[in-house]
């Protein structure tokens, strides 16, 4: 069974910081694109950041470049997303996700496994 569990969300002021965590289990892939998505009320779910496990290459959507940092701790099976210089438009439910086997795309259609989400609210 594949399970993803996000944590670390909460409320923050504009300009503040948060760190989101995602623990995972049951996924047997070796090289794949770990990803964070977010969805604000009334908007489509969008990719925010991704990390390729083959060489740790990272990717970010334009709106968060320079402010968010994706990383992982292999020993803890944990994926992180550090949110710095938060803006009110960052308010959303944040999800970590794993792709369908043998895929390398970075849209929600490429992802099969999702966590329950953790809410980030920026005032």
CSV table of C-alpha atoms in Angstrom, one decimal:
chain,number,residue,atom,x,y,z
A,1,UNK,CA,0.0,0.0,0.0
A,2,UNK,CA,1.2,3.5,-0.9
A,3,UNK,CA,0.7,6.2,1.7
A,4,UNK,CA,1.6,9.9,1.7
A,5,UNK,CA,1.1,12.1,4.8
A,6,UNK,CA,1.6,15.8,4.7
A,7,UNK,CA,2.2,18.0,7.7
A,8,UNK,CA,3.5,21.5,8.7
A,9,UNK,CA,0.8,23.7,7.3
A,10,UNK,CA,-0.8,26.5,9.3
A,11,UNK,CA,-1.2,30.2,9.4
A,12,UNK,CA,1.6,32.7,8.6
A,13,UNK,CA,1.9,36.4,8.0
A,14,UNK,CA,2.9,37.7,4.6
A,15,UNK,CA,6.7,37.6,4.5
A,16,UNK,CA,6.9,34.7,6.9
A,17,UNK,CA,8.0,31.1,6.5
A,18,UNK,CA,6.7,27.6,6.9
A,19,UNK,CA,8.2,24.1,6.2
A,20,UNK,CA,5.9,21.4,4.9
A,21,UNK,CA,6.8,17.7,5.3
A,22,UNK,CA,5.6,14.6,3.5
A,23,UNK,CA,6.3,11.1,4.7
A,24,UNK,CA,5.9,8.3,2.3
A,25,UNK,CA,5.7,4.5,2.4
A,26,UNK,CA,5.0,1.6,0.0
A,27,UNK,CA,6.4,3.1,-3.2
A,28,UNK,CA,9.0,1.0,-4.9
A,29,UNK,CA,10.3,3.3,-7.7
A,30,UNK,CA,14.0,4.1,-7.8
A,31,UNK,CA,14.2,7.2,-10.1
A,32,UNK,CA,11.2,9.4,-10.3
A,33,UNK,CA,9.9,13.0,-9.9
A,34,UNK,CA,8.7,13.8,-6.4
A,35,UNK,CA,6.4,16.7,-6.5
A,36,UNK,CA,4.4,19.3,-4.5
A,37,UNK,CA,1.1,20.6,-5.8
A,38,UNK,CA,-1.3,23.2,-4.4
A,39,UNK,CA,-4.9,24.1,-4.9
A,40,UNK,CA,-6.6,27.3,-3.9
A,41,UNK,CA,-10.4,27.6,-3.5
A,42,UNK,CA,-12.0,28.0,-6.9
A,43,UNK,CA,-8.7,27.3,-8.8
A,44,UNK,CA,-7.2,24.2,-10.5
A,45,UNK,CA,-4.6,22.2,-8.8
A,46,UNK,CA,-1.1,23.3,-9.9
A,47,UNK,CA,2.4,21.9,-9.7
A,48,UNK,CA,4.6,24.0,-7.4
A,49,UNK,CA,7.9,22.2,-7.1
A,50,UNK,CA,9.5,18.9,-8.0
A,51,UNK,CA,12.7,16.9,-7.3
A,52,UNK,CA,14.1,14.2,-9.5
A,53,UNK,CA,15.5,11.4,-7.4
A,54,UNK,CA,18.0,10.4,-10.1
A,55,UNK,CA,20.3,13.4,-9.6
A,56,UNK,CA,18.3,15.7,-7.2
A,57,UNK,CA,17.5,18.2,-10.0
A,58,UNK,CA,14.8,20.5,-8.9
A,59,UNK,CA,12.0,22.4,-10.7
A,60,UNK,CA,9.8,25.3,-9.6
A,61,UNK,CA,6.7,27.0,-11.0
A,62,UNK,CA,7.6,30.6,-11.9
A,63,UNK,CA,5.4,32.1,-9.2
A,64,UNK,CA,7.5,30.5,-6.4
A,65,UNK,CA,11.0,30.6,-7.8
A,66,UNK,CA,13.4,32.1,-5.3
A,67,UNK,CA,11.0,31.7,-2.4
A,68,UNK,CA,10.3,28.0,-2.1
A,69,UNK,CA,12.8,25.2,-1.7
A,70,UNK,CA,12.2,21.5,-2.2
A,71,UNK,CA,14.4,18.9,-0.6
A,72,UNK,CA,14.3,15.4,0.8
A,73,UNK,CA,15.8,13.2,3.6
A,74,UNK,CA,16.2,9.7,2.2
A,75,UNK,CA,16.9,8.2,5.7
A,76,UNK,CA,13.5,9.5,6.9
A,77,UNK,CA,11.6,8.9,3.6
A,78,UNK,CA,10.5,12.5,3.9
A,79,UNK,CA,10.0,15.2,1.3
A,80,UNK,CA,10.1,18.8,2.3
A,81,UNK,CA,8.9,22.1,0.9
A,82,UNK,CA,10.3,25.2,2.6
A,83,UNK,CA,8.1,28.3,2.0
A,84,UNK,CA,9.8,31.7,2.4
A,85,UNK,CA,8.7,35.2,1.8
A,86,UNK,CA,5.1,34.0,1.8
A,87,UNK,CA,2.5,36.0,-0.1
A,88,UNK,CA,-1.3,36.0,0.4
A,89,UNK,CA,-1.7,34.3,-2.9
A,90,UNK,CA,0.2,31.3,-1.6
A,91,UNK,CA,-2.9,30.4,0.5
A,92,UNK,CA,-3.9,26.9,-0.7
A,93,UNK,CA,-4.1,23.3,0.2
A,94,UNK,CA,-0.7,21.7,-0.4
A,95,UNK,CA,-0.3,18.1,-1.5
A,96,UNK,CA,2.7,15.9,-2.1
A,97,UNK,CA,2.4,13.3,-4.9
A,98,UNK,CA,4.1,10.4,-6.6
A,99,UNK,CA,3.8,9.6,-10.3
A,100,UNK,CA,2.4,6.7,-12.3
A,101,UNK,CA,5.3,4.2,-12.7
A,102,UNK,CA,7.7,4.9,-15.6
A,103,UNK,CA,6.5,8.4,-16.2
A,104,UNK,CA,8.5,11.7,-16.0
A,105,UNK,CA,5.9,14.4,-16.7
A,106,UNK,CA,5.1,17.2,-14.3
A,107,UNK,CA,1.3,17.8,-14.4
A,108,UNK,CA,-1.4,16.4,-12.1
A,109,UNK,CA,-2.3,13.9,-14.8
A,110,UNK,CA,1.1,12.2,-14.4
A,111,UNK,CA,0.5,11.6,-10.7
A,112,UNK,CA,-1.2,8.6,-9.2
A,113,UNK,CA,-0.7,8.8,-5.5
A,114,UNK,CA,-1.7,11.8,-3.3
A,115,UNK,CA,-1.6,12.8,0.3
A,116,UNK,CA,-4.6,14.2,2.2
A,117,UNK,CA,-3.1,17.8,2.0
A,118,UNK,CA,-2.0,20.3,4.5
A,119,UNK,CA,-3.6,23.8,4.6
A,120,UNK,CA,-1.4,27.0,4.3
A,121,UNK,CA,-3.1,30.3,5.1
A,122,UNK,CA,-1.2,33.5,4.6
A,123,UNK,CA,-2.7,36.8,5.9
